Coordinates of C-alpha atoms and ligand atoms in Angstrom, one line a residue:
M572 CA -55.6 -56.1 33.7
H573 CA -58.9 -55.1 35.7
S574 CA -59.1 -51.8 37.0
L575 CA -60.4 -50.3 40.2
T576 CA -62.2 -47.3 38.6
N577 CA -64.8 -45.7 40.9
R578 CA -64.2 -48.3 43.6
R579 CA -64.0 -47.0 47.1
I580 CA -61.4 -48.9 49.2
L581 CA -61.1 -48.5 52.8
L582 CA -57.7 -49.2 53.7
G583 CA -57.1 -50.5 57.2
V584 CA -53.6 -50.4 58.6
T585 CA -52.9 -52.1 61.6
G586 CA -49.5 -52.2 63.9
G587 CA -46.4 -53.9 62.4
I588 CA -43.3 -53.2 60.4
A589 CA -45.1 -54.0 57.3
A590 CA -47.2 -50.8 57.9
Y591 CA -44.8 -48.8 56.0
K592 CA -45.8 -50.7 52.9
A593 CA -49.2 -49.2 53.1
A594 CA -47.7 -46.0 51.4
E595 CA -46.7 -47.9 48.5
L596 CA -50.0 -49.9 48.5
I597 CA -52.1 -46.5 48.2
R598 CA -50.2 -45.8 45.3
R599 CA -50.9 -48.9 43.4
L600 CA -54.4 -48.6 44.3
K601 CA -54.6 -45.1 43.0
D602 CA -52.8 -46.2 39.9
Q603 CA -55.9 -48.3 38.8
H604 CA -58.1 -45.5 39.8
A605 CA -59.5 -46.4 43.3
D606 CA -60.9 -44.1 45.8
V607 CA -59.0 -44.6 48.7
R608 CA -59.6 -43.7 52.5
V609 CA -57.3 -44.9 55.5
V610 CA -58.1 -46.2 58.8
M611 CA -55.2 -46.6 61.0
T612 CA -55.1 -48.2 64.6
K613 CA -53.2 -46.5 67.2
A614 CA -50.2 -49.1 66.9
A615 CA -50.2 -48.5 63.2
Q616 CA -49.4 -44.7 64.0
E617 CA -46.0 -45.9 65.7
F618 CA -44.8 -47.4 62.3
I619 CA -46.0 -44.6 59.8
T620 CA -47.4 -41.3 60.2
P621 CA -51.1 -40.5 59.3
L622 CA -49.8 -37.5 57.3
T623 CA -47.9 -39.5 54.8
L624 CA -51.0 -41.8 54.3
Q625 CA -53.1 -38.6 54.0
A626 CA -50.9 -37.0 51.4
L627 CA -51.0 -40.2 49.4
S628 CA -54.6 -40.9 49.8
G629 CA -55.8 -37.2 49.2
N630 CA -58.0 -38.0 52.1
P631 CA -58.0 -37.1 56.0
V632 CA -56.9 -40.4 57.8
H633 CA -59.3 -41.7 60.5
H634 CA -58.0 -43.1 63.5
S635 CA -60.4 -42.7 66.4
L636 CA -63.9 -43.8 67.1
L637 CA -64.1 -40.9 69.6
D638 CA -63.1 -38.1 67.7
T639 CA -66.0 -35.7 67.6
E640 CA -64.5 -33.6 64.8
A641 CA -64.1 -36.6 62.5
E642 CA -67.3 -38.0 63.2
A643 CA -68.9 -34.6 62.5
A644 CA -67.1 -34.6 59.1
M645 CA -67.8 -38.7 58.1
G646 CA -69.1 -40.5 61.1
H647 CA -68.1 -44.3 61.2
I648 CA -71.4 -45.4 60.1
E649 CA -71.2 -43.3 57.2
L650 CA -67.6 -44.7 56.6
A651 CA -68.7 -48.3 56.9
K652 CA -71.4 -47.6 54.2
W653 CA -69.0 -45.6 51.9
A654 CA -66.7 -48.6 51.3
D655 CA -67.1 -50.9 48.5
L656 CA -64.2 -53.0 49.8
I657 CA -62.4 -53.1 53.2
L658 CA -58.7 -54.0 52.9
I659 CA -56.7 -54.5 56.0
A660 CA -53.2 -54.5 55.1
P661 CA -51.0 -55.1 56.9
A662 CA -53.3 -57.2 59.2
S663 CA -51.3 -58.1 62.6
A664 CA -51.9 -61.1 64.6
D665 CA -53.7 -59.1 67.2
F666 CA -56.1 -57.3 64.7
I667 CA -57.1 -60.8 63.3
A668 CA -57.7 -62.3 66.9
R669 CA -59.7 -59.2 67.7
C670 CA -61.7 -59.1 64.5
H671 CA -62.3 -62.8 65.1
S672 CA -63.6 -62.3 68.4
G673 CA -66.0 -59.5 67.0
M674 CA -64.6 -57.0 69.2
A675 CA -65.5 -53.1 68.4
D676 CA -63.1 -51.4 70.6
D677 CA -61.6 -49.2 68.2
L678 CA -62.5 -47.7 64.7
L679 CA -61.3 -50.3 62.4
T680 CA -63.0 -53.3 64.3
T681 CA -66.1 -51.2 64.6
L682 CA -66.0 -50.7 60.8
C683 CA -65.4 -54.4 60.0
L684 CA -68.6 -54.9 61.8
A685 CA -70.5 -52.1 60.7
S686 CA -70.0 -52.7 57.0
V687 CA -71.9 -54.9 54.4
A688 CA -68.7 -54.4 52.2
P689 CA -66.5 -57.6 51.4
I690 CA -63.3 -57.6 53.6
A691 CA -59.9 -58.7 52.7
L692 CA -57.1 -59.3 54.8
A693 CA -53.3 -59.3 54.0
P694 CA -51.7 -60.8 56.8
A695 CA -48.1 -59.8 58.1
M696 CA -46.3 -61.0 61.0
N697 CA -43.5 -63.1 62.4
Q698 CA -43.3 -66.7 60.9
A699 CA -43.9 -68.3 64.4
M700 CA -46.9 -65.9 65.2
W701 CA -48.4 -66.8 61.7
G702 CA -47.9 -70.7 62.2
D703 CA -49.3 -70.6 65.8
A704 CA -52.4 -72.6 66.1
K705 CA -54.3 -69.7 67.5
T706 CA -53.6 -67.6 64.6
Q707 CA -54.4 -70.2 62.1
N708 CA -57.8 -71.0 63.5
N709 CA -58.6 -67.4 63.7
M710 CA -57.7 -67.1 60.1
Q711 CA -59.6 -70.1 59.0
A712 CA -62.9 -68.8 61.0
L713 CA -62.4 -65.6 59.4
E714 CA -62.3 -67.1 55.9
K715 CA -65.1 -69.3 56.6
S716 CA -67.2 -66.4 57.4
G717 CA -66.5 -64.9 54.0
M718 CA -63.5 -62.8 54.4
F719 CA -60.8 -62.9 51.7
V720 CA -57.1 -63.5 52.6
F721 CA -54.2 -62.3 50.5
G722 CA -51.2 -64.0 51.3
P723 CA -49.2 -63.9 53.3
G724 CA -45.9 -64.5 51.3
S725 CA -42.6 -66.3 52.5
G726 CA -39.1 -64.9 52.6
S727 CA -36.7 -63.1 55.0
Q728 CA -38.3 -61.1 57.5
A729 CA -37.5 -57.9 59.4
C730 CA -36.9 -59.8 62.7
G731 CA -34.3 -61.9 60.8
D732 CA -36.5 -65.0 60.6
I733 CA -37.2 -66.8 57.1
G734 CA -40.7 -68.2 56.6
L735 CA -44.4 -67.5 56.1
G736 CA -45.6 -64.2 57.3
R737 CA -44.6 -61.4 54.9
M738 CA -47.1 -59.0 53.7
L739 CA -47.8 -59.4 49.9
E740 CA -46.4 -56.9 47.5
A741 CA -48.4 -53.9 47.0
T742 CA -48.8 -54.5 43.0
D743 CA -50.1 -58.1 44.0
I744 CA -52.5 -56.8 46.5
A745 CA -54.0 -54.4 44.3
A746 CA -54.4 -56.9 41.5
R747 CA -56.2 -59.1 44.0
C748 CA -58.5 -56.1 45.1
A749 CA -59.3 -55.5 41.4
Q750 CA -60.0 -59.4 40.8
L751 CA -62.6 -59.4 43.6
F752 CA -64.8 -57.1 41.6
H753 CA -64.5 -59.2 38.5
S754 CA -66.2 -62.5 37.7
E755 CA -67.4 -64.4 34.8
K756 CA -71.0 -65.2 36.3
L757 CA -72.8 -63.4 33.2
S758 CA -70.2 -64.3 30.5
G759 CA -72.4 -64.8 27.3
K760 CA -75.2 -63.0 28.5
H761 CA -76.5 -59.8 26.6
I762 CA -77.7 -57.2 29.3
V763 CA -79.8 -54.2 28.2
I764 CA -80.1 -51.5 30.8
T765 CA -82.3 -48.4 30.8
A766 CA -80.8 -45.5 32.9
G767 CA -81.6 -41.6 33.8
P768 CA -84.4 -39.6 33.2
T769 CA -86.4 -39.0 29.9
R770 CA -87.4 -35.7 28.6
E771 CA -90.8 -34.9 27.3
A772 CA -90.7 -31.7 25.4
L773 CA -93.5 -29.2 25.8
D774 CA -92.2 -26.6 23.2
P775 CA -88.8 -25.9 21.7
V776 CA -87.4 -24.8 25.2
R777 CA -89.2 -26.5 27.9
Y778 CA -89.8 -30.3 29.0
I779 CA -91.0 -32.6 31.8
S780 CA -88.5 -34.6 33.6
N781 CA -87.5 -35.9 36.9
H782 CA -84.2 -36.0 39.2
S783 CA -82.9 -39.2 38.0
S784 CA -79.1 -39.0 37.3
G785 CA -78.4 -42.4 35.7
K786 CA -76.1 -43.4 38.6
M787 CA -77.9 -46.7 39.4
G788 CA -78.2 -47.7 35.8
F789 CA -74.7 -46.9 35.2
A790 CA -73.3 -48.6 38.4
L791 CA -75.3 -51.8 37.0
A792 CA -73.9 -51.4 33.5
S793 CA -70.2 -51.4 35.0
A794 CA -70.9 -54.4 37.3
A795 CA -72.7 -56.2 34.4
I796 CA -69.3 -55.6 32.4
D797 CA -67.2 -56.9 35.4
A798 CA -69.3 -59.9 35.6
G799 CA -68.5 -60.8 32.0
A800 CA -71.6 -59.6 30.2
R801 CA -72.2 -58.0 26.9
V802 CA -73.9 -54.7 27.8
T803 CA -76.3 -52.1 25.9
L804 CA -76.9 -49.2 28.1
I805 CA -79.9 -46.9 26.9
A806 CA -79.1 -43.5 28.6
G807 CA -81.6 -40.7 29.0
P808 CA -79.9 -37.1 29.3
V809 CA -77.3 -37.5 32.0
N810 CA -73.8 -36.2 32.6
L811 CA -72.0 -39.6 33.3
V812 CA -68.8 -41.0 31.9
T813 CA -69.8 -44.3 29.7
P814 CA -68.0 -47.5 31.4
E815 CA -65.7 -49.2 29.3
R816 CA -66.9 -51.7 26.9
V817 CA -70.3 -50.7 27.3
T818 CA -72.5 -50.0 24.1
R819 CA -74.3 -46.7 25.0
I820 CA -77.4 -45.4 23.0
D821 CA -78.4 -41.9 24.0
I822 CA -82.0 -40.8 23.8
I823 CA -84.2 -38.0 25.1
S824 CA -87.8 -39.0 25.4
A825 CA -89.8 -42.1 26.7
L826 CA -90.9 -42.8 23.1
D827 CA -87.2 -42.9 21.8
M828 CA -86.3 -45.2 24.8
H829 CA -89.2 -47.5 23.9
A830 CA -87.9 -47.9 20.3
A831 CA -84.2 -48.4 21.5
S832 CA -85.1 -50.9 24.0
L833 CA -87.3 -53.0 21.7
K834 CA -84.3 -53.0 19.1
A835 CA -81.6 -53.8 21.7
C836 CA -84.0 -56.5 23.1
E837 CA -84.0 -58.7 20.0
D838 CA -81.1 -60.9 21.6
A839 CA -81.2 -59.7 25.2
D840 CA -81.1 -62.2 27.9
I841 CA -81.8 -59.7 30.7
F842 CA -83.5 -56.6 30.8
I843 CA -83.0 -54.2 33.7
A844 CA -85.3 -51.0 33.6
S845 CA -83.7 -48.6 35.9
A846 CA -84.7 -45.5 34.2
A847 CA -87.3 -43.1 35.6
V848 CA -89.4 -42.9 32.5
A849 CA -92.0 -39.9 32.3
D850 CA -95.4 -41.7 32.3
Y851 CA -96.9 -38.9 30.3
R852 CA -95.9 -36.6 27.6
A853 CA -97.4 -33.5 25.9
A854 CA -100.2 -34.5 23.8
D855 CA -98.8 -31.8 21.1
I856 CA -95.5 -30.3 21.1
A857 CA -95.7 -26.5 20.4
E858 CA -93.7 -25.6 17.3
Q859 CA -92.8 -22.2 18.7
K860 CA -92.0 -21.3 22.6
I861 CA -95.4 -21.0 24.4
K862 CA -96.0 -17.6 25.3
K863 CA -97.0 -16.3 28.8
S864 CA -100.6 -15.5 29.0
G865 CA -103.2 -15.4 32.0
D866 CA -102.7 -16.9 35.3
E867 CA -103.1 -20.4 34.2
I868 CA -102.2 -23.1 31.7
Q869 CA -103.8 -26.0 30.6
L870 CA -101.5 -29.0 29.4
T871 CA -102.8 -31.9 27.9
L872 CA -100.8 -34.9 28.7
V873 CA -101.2 -38.5 27.1
K874 CA -99.7 -41.8 28.3
N875 CA -96.3 -43.2 27.6
P876 CA -95.9 -46.7 26.6
D877 CA -94.5 -48.7 29.5
I878 CA -91.0 -50.0 28.2
V879 CA -90.4 -52.6 30.6
A880 CA -94.1 -54.1 30.3
S881 CA -93.7 -54.2 26.4
I882 CA -90.4 -56.2 26.7
A883 CA -92.0 -58.7 29.3
A884 CA -94.7 -58.9 26.7
L885 CA -92.3 -60.0 23.9
K886 CA -92.8 -63.8 23.1
N887 CA -89.1 -64.1 23.2
K888 CA -88.9 -62.2 26.5
P889 CA -85.6 -61.8 28.3
F890 CA -85.3 -62.3 32.2
C891 CA -87.3 -58.8 33.2
V892 CA -86.3 -56.8 36.1
G893 CA -88.0 -53.5 36.9
F894 CA -87.4 -50.8 39.6
A895 CA -90.1 -49.3 41.9
A896 CA -89.4 -46.0 42.8
E897 CA -91.8 -45.3 45.8
T898 CA -92.5 -42.6 48.6
Q899 CA -94.9 -44.6 50.6
N900 CA -96.4 -48.3 50.6
L901 CA -93.1 -49.7 49.2
E902 CA -93.7 -53.4 49.5
E903 CA -97.6 -52.9 48.3
Y904 CA -96.7 -50.9 45.2
A905 CA -93.8 -52.8 44.2
K906 CA -95.4 -56.3 44.4
G907 CA -98.3 -54.6 42.4
K908 CA -95.7 -53.5 39.7
L909 CA -94.1 -56.8 39.5
Q910 CA -97.3 -58.7 39.0
R911 CA -99.1 -55.9 36.5
K912 CA -96.2 -55.7 34.4
N913 CA -95.5 -59.3 34.1
L914 CA -91.8 -59.0 35.6
D915 CA -89.6 -61.8 36.9
M916 CA -88.2 -59.4 39.7
I917 CA -88.6 -55.8 40.9
I918 CA -86.1 -53.8 43.0
A919 CA -87.9 -51.3 45.3
N920 CA -86.3 -48.0 46.5
D921 CA -87.6 -45.3 48.9
V922 CA -87.3 -42.3 46.9
A923 CA -88.4 -40.1 49.9
N924 CA -85.4 -40.7 51.6
T925 CA -83.0 -38.2 49.8
A926 CA -79.9 -39.9 51.3
I927 CA -80.7 -42.7 48.7
G928 CA -82.4 -43.1 45.3
F929 CA -82.5 -40.0 43.2
N930 CA -79.0 -38.4 42.5
S931 CA -77.6 -40.1 45.6
D932 CA -74.3 -41.9 45.3
N933 CA -75.9 -44.6 47.6
N934 CA -79.0 -46.6 47.7
A935 CA -80.9 -49.2 49.7
V936 CA -83.4 -51.6 48.2
T937 CA -85.7 -54.5 48.7
V938 CA -85.8 -57.1 45.9
F939 CA -89.2 -59.2 45.2
T940 CA -89.9 -62.1 43.0
S941 CA -93.1 -64.0 42.9
Q942 CA -91.7 -66.3 45.5
S943 CA -89.0 -64.5 47.6
Q944 CA -88.1 -61.0 49.3
K945 CA -84.5 -59.7 50.3
E946 CA -83.3 -56.5 51.8
F947 CA -79.9 -54.9 50.5
P948 CA -78.7 -52.3 53.1
Q949 CA -77.5 -48.9 52.2
C950 CA -74.2 -48.9 50.5
S951 CA -72.6 -47.4 47.4
K952 CA -74.6 -47.7 43.9
Q953 CA -71.3 -49.4 42.8
L954 CA -71.6 -52.1 45.5
L955 CA -75.1 -52.5 45.4
A956 CA -75.1 -53.0 41.6
Q957 CA -72.7 -55.7 42.2
Q958 CA -75.0 -57.7 44.7
L959 CA -78.0 -57.2 42.4
L960 CA -76.3 -59.0 39.6
S961 CA -75.2 -61.7 41.9
H962 CA -79.1 -61.8 42.9
I963 CA -80.2 -61.9 39.4
H964 CA -77.7 -64.5 38.3
Q965 CA -78.9 -66.8 41.0
A966 CA -82.5 -65.9 39.7
L967 CA -81.8 -67.0 36.3
Ligands
PMT1316 O1 -80.7 -42.3 38.4 P1 -80.4 -42.4 39.9 O2 -80.3 -40.8 40.3 O3 -79.2 -43.1 40.3 O4 -81.5 -42.7 40.8 C1 -82.0 -44.2 40.6 C2 -83.6 -44.5 40.7 C3 -84.5 -43.9 41.8 C4 -83.9 -43.6 39.2 C5 -83.8 -45.9 40.1 O5 -83.1 -46.6 41.3 C6 -85.1 -46.3 40.2 O6 -86.0 -46.4 41.0 N1 -85.7 -46.1 38.7 C7 -87.0 -46.6 38.6 C8 -88.0 -45.0 38.5 C9 -89.2 -45.4 38.1 O7 -89.4 -44.8 37.1 O8 -89.9 -46.1 38.6 P2 -91.6 -46.3 38.6 O9 -91.7 -47.0 39.9 O10 -92.2 -45.3 38.1 O11 -91.6 -47.5 37.4 C10 -91.6 -48.8 37.6 C11 -90.9 -49.4 36.6 O12 -91.2 -49.2 35.3 C12 -89.4 -48.9 36.3 O13 -88.6 -50.2 36.1 C13 -89.4 -48.1 35.3 O14 -88.2 -48.0 34.6 C14 -90.4 -48.8 34.3 N2 -91.3 -47.9 33.3 C15 -91.9 -46.7 33.8 C16 -92.9 -46.2 33.1 C17 -92.8 -46.2 31.8 N3 -93.3 -45.5 30.9 N4 -92.0 -47.2 31.4 C18 -91.3 -48.2 32.1 O15 -90.3 -49.1 31.6

């Protein structure tokens, strides 16, 4: 079974008798290691208490758009950016109608409008309400707009009716959520990804490095596995757990990363250079610790090989994707690197913005090819990685 490890699921609970099943659903999502936050509508709180869902999810339950305390802790826009998936279960007929009409008069409808995350609905209502033409029209329109629909199932209902309208069982909904994160798009492809910083030694105890945490590269590795690829991850010194089924090669310096990348790319289809490689290294690494002397010290640095450019220069070159970490002139510098390094694609991020880029859990990027430009608004690195791999797949 697929897992939901590291997936952030925003569970929206709307008013209906099936709201009690949200408790079980949270447990099933957490069994698969999802990080769950709950948003309840006012009507949902008549059926099950926020305290129950807070205890099960391990996070405060959000319910009001106008609650200043909750907004100060995690505002609705932050919450919208946090989610990798918005799951509405149960989704009542009223919520479905309001969502379809684009209303934003409570927290949950607002989040549905404000988030770039995929949205899945698990409808639950009386069979006649489900069969009504207005509900069916609303559902068709929402599905057409890209929302996923889980169920409903058929059977006996709380009101005594029998028919379609029962919310699917929690295990079934959790399994369908996991499936949403998986595809076979890149099946048969070998993807080599570099991640994290490099360290360039000055002496046995000191080095030059940068703030890269490796999160972006590891998220890409995980998303590539979910898309069916074989993945080799060449990682600088980072404190991250290797995603399941990824072959990880640990390196320290740019020279190590260069050698490991050349070897791994002998049979690669795609090379993604998300590592923050040091451009220079010490000309000589001191054998002993450099002693303090005088007010100034001169270091001679020499240029490291450009790893992604070396891979792009191979005769049998894979599809080459670079990153551009810029603090100014994002577009101009990124396009320059795309051309100079002979890349197929470059992913530009603004590393002056501390809410994204280096060491953050989130990122926002613009992707350039020689023919196109596409913006990917701020979201988690997990969701972004999934979107970037779809984009790469389309460009192959
Ligand atoms: O690791 P995180 O904390 O999650 O942060 C993610 C990130 C900000 C590091 C990532 O999104 C990112 O931007 N990675 C590229 C960082 C970088 O070194 O960019 P650059 O503009 O200096 O280099 C351009 C490209 O050339 C990059 O693909 C880089 O990997 C590659 N390069 C650079 C120098 C070199 N000697 N060899 C290279 O292959």
